[in-house]
PDB file of C-alpha atoms in Angstrom:
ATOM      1  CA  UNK I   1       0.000   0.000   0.000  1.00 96.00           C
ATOM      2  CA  UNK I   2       1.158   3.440  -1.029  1.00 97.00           C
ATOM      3  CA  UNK I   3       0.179   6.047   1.609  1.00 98.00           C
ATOM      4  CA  UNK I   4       0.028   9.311   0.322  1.00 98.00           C
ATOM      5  CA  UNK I   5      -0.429  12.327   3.315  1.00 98.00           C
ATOM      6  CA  UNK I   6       0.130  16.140   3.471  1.00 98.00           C
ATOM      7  CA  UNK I   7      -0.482  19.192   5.496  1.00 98.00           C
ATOM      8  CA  UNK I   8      -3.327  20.923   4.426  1.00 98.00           C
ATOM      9  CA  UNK I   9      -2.303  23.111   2.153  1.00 98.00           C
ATOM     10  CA  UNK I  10       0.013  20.780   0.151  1.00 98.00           C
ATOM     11  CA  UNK I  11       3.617  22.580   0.739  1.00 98.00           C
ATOM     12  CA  UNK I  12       5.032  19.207   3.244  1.00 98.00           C
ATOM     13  CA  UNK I  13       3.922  15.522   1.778  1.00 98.00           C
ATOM     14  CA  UNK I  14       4.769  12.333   2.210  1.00 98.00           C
ATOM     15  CA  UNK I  15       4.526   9.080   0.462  1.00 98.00           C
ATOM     16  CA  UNK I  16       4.911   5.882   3.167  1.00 98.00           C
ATOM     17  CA  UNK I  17       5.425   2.551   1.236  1.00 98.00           C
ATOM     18  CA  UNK I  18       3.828   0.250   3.245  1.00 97.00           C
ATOM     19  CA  UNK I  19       4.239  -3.591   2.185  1.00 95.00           C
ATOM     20  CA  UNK I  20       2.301  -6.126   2.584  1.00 95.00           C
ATOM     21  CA  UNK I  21      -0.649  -4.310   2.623  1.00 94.00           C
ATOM     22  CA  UNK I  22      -1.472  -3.786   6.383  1.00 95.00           C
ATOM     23  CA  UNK I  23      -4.410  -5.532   7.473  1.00 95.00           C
ATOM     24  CA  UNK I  24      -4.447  -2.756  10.679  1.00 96.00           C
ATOM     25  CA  UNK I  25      -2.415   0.180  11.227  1.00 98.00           C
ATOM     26  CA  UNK I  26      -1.580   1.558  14.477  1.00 97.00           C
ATOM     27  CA  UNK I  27      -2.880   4.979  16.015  1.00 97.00           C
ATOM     28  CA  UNK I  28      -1.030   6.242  18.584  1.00 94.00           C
ATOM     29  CA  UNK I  29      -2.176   9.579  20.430  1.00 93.00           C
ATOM     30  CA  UNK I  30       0.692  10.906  21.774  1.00 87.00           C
ATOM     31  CA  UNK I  31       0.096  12.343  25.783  1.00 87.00           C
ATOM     32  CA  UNK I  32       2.403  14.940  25.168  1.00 84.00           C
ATOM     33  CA  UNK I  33       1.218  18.233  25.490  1.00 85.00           C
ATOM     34  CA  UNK I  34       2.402  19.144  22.059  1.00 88.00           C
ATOM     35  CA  UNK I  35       0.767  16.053  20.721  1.00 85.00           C
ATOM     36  CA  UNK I  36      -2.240  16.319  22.649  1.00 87.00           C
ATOM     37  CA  UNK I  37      -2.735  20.409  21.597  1.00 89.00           C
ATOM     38  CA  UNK I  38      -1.599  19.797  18.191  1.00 87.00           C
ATOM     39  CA  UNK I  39      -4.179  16.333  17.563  1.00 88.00           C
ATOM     40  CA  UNK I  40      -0.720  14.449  17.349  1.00 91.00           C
ATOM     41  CA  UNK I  41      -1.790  10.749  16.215  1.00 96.00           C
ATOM     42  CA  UNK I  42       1.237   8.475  15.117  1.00 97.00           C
ATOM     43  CA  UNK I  43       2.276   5.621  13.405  1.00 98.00           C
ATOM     44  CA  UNK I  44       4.992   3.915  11.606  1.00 97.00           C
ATOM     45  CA  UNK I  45       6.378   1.032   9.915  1.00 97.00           C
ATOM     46  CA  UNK I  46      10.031  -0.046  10.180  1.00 97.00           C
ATOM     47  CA  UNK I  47       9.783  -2.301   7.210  1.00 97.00           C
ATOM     48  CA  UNK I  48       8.348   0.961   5.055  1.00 97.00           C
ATOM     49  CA  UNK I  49       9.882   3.507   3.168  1.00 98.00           C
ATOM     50  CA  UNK I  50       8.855   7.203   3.510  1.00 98.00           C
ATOM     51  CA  UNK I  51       9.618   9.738   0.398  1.00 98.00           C
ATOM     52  CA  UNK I  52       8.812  12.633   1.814  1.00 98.00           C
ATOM     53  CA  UNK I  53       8.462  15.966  -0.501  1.00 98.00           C
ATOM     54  CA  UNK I  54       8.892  19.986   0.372  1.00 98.00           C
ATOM     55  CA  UNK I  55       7.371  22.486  -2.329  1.00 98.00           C
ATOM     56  CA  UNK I  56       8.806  25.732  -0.434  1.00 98.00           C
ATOM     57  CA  UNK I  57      10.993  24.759   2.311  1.00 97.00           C
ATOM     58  CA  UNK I  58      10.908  28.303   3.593  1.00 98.00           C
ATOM     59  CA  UNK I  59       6.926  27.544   4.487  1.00 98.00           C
ATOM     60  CA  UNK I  60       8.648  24.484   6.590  1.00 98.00           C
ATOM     61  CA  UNK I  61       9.718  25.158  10.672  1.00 97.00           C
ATOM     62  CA  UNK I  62      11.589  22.172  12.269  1.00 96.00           C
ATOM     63  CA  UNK I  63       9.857  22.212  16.008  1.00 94.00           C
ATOM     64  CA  UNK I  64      12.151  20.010  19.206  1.00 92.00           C
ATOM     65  CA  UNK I  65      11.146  20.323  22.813  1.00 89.00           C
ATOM     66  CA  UNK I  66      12.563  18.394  25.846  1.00 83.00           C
ATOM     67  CA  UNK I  67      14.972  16.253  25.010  1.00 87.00           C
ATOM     68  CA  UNK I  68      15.286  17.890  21.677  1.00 91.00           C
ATOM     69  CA  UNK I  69      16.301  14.654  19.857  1.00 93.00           C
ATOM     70  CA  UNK I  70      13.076  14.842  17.473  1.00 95.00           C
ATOM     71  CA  UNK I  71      11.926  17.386  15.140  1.00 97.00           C
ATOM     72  CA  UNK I  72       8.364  18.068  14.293  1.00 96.00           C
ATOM     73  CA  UNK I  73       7.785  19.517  10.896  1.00 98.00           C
ATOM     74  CA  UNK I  74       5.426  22.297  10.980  1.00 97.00           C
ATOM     75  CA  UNK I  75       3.879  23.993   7.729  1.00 98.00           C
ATOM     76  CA  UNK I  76       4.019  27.964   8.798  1.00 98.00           C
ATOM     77  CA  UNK I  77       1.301  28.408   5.798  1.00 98.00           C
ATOM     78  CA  UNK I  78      -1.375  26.178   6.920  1.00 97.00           C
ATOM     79  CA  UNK I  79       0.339  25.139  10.349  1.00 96.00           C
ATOM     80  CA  UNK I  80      -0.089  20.941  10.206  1.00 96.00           C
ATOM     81  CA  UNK I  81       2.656  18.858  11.394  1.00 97.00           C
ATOM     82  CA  UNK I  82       2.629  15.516   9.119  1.00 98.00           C
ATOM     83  CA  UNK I  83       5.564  14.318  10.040  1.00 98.00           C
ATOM     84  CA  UNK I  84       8.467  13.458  12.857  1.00 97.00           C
ATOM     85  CA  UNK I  85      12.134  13.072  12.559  1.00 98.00           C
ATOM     86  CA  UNK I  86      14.812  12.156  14.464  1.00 97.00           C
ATOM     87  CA  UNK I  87      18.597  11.411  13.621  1.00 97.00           C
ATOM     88  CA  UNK I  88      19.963   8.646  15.521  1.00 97.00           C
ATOM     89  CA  UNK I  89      23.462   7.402  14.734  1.00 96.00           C
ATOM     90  CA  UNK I  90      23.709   9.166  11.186  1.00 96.00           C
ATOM     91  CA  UNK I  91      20.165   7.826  10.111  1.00 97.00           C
ATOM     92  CA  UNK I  92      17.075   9.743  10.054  1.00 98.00           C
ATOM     93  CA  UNK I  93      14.087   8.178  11.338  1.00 98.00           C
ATOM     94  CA  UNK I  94      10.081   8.972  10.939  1.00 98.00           C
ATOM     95  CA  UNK I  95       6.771   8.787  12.200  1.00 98.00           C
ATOM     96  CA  UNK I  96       4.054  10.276  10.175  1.00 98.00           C
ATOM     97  CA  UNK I  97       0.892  11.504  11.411  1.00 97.00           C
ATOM     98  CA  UNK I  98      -2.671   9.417  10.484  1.00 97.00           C
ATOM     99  CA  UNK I  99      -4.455  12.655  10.533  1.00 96.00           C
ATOM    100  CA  UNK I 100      -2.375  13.850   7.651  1.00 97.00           C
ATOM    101  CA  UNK I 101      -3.524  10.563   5.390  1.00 98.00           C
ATOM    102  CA  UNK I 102      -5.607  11.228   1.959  1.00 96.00           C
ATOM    103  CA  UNK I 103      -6.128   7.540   0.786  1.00 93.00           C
ATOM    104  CA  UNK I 104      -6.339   5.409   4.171  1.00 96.00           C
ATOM    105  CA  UNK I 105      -9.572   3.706   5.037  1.00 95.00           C
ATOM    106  CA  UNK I 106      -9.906   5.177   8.805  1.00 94.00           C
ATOM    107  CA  UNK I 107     -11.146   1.673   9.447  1.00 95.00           C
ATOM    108  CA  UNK I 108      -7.483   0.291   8.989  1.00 96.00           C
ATOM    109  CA  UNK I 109      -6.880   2.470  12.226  1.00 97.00           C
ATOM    110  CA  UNK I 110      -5.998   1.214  15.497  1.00 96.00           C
ATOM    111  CA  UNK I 111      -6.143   3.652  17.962  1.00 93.00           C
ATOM    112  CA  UNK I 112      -4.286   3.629  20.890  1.00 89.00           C
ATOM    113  CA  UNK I 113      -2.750   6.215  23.476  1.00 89.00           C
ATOM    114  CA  UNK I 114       1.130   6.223  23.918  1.00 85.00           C
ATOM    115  CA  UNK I 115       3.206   8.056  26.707  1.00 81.00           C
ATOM    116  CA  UNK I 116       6.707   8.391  26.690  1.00 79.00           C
ATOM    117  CA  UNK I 117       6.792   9.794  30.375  1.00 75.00           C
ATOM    118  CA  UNK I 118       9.701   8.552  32.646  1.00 79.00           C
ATOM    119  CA  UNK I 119      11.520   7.654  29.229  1.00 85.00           C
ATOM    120  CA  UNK I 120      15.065   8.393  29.424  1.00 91.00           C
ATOM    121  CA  UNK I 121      16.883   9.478  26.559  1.00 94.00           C
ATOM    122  CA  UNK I 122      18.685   6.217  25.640  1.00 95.00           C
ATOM    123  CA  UNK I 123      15.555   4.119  25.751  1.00 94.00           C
ATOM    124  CA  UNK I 124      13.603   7.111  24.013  1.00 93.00           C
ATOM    125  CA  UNK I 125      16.582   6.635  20.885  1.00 96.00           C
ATOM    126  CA  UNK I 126      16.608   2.954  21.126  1.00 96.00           C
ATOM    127  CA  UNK I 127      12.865   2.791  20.871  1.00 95.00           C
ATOM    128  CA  UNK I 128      12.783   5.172  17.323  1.00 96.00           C
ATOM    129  CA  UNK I 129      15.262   2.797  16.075  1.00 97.00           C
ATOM    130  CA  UNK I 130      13.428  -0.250  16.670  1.00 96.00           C
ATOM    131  CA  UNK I 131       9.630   1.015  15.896  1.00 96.00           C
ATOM    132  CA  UNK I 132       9.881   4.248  13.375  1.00 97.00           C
ATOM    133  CA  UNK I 133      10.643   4.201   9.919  1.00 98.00           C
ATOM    134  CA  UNK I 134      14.169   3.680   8.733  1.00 97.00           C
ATOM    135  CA  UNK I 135      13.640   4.310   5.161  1.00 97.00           C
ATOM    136  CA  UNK I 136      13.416   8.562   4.932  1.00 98.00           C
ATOM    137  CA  UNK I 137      14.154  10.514   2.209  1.00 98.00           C
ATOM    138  CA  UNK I 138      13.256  14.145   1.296  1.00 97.00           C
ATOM    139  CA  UNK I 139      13.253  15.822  -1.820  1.00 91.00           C
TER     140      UNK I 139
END
């Protein structure tokens, strides 16, 4: 399955290759208060790839809070944040955000609340490693 998603006004989209077709795909709402003020729903797949396109990357702001080892990308025009990144090791990393999907059967959704509260750093990392996608380009 091809999952095409964008901000609303179309400046920040993404394309997540997601194969096999999933026969659910996880939700998570994010406790955060970012998350939680912003409607912050996640998911990812480790086995996907994520081609993710900027039409005016001057309409983009790169967001990090806490830790500051993630970056939420914000459109400044229509002020959506599709996506997550975070650079581990040399590698950048995503989650994409379900509320951002155009071709997704909201049925296939699994939703779910996630914390990462008492998290330290290390686990935080090691987590994104094992459970985001590893596959992230832009262009």
């Amino acid at each position: 399955m091809l999952i095409a998603g964008s901000c609303h006004c179309g400046n920040l989209s993404f394309t997540l290759d997601w194969s096999p077709d999933p026969e659910e795909i996880p939700a998570r709402a994010c406790t955060c208060t970012f998350c939680s003020k912003h409607g912050g729903v996640w998911t990812s797949y480790p086995a996907g790839s994520l081609s993710v396109r900027v039409k005016d990357p001057t309409l983009v702001s790169r967001y990090a809070f806490d830790t500051e080892t993630a970056d939420f990308h914000i459109c400044t025009q229509c002020g959506v944040v599709p996506l997550v990144t975070s650079a581990i090791d040399g590698k950048l990393y995503a989650v994409v955000n379900v509320n951002t999907f155009e071709n997704v059967d909201r049925a296939l959704l699994k939703h779910a609340s996630s914390t990462v509260e008492g998290e330290n750093t290390d686990d935080r990392l090691a987590r994104r490693k094992r459970n985001w996608i590893g596959s992230v380009t832009f262009t």
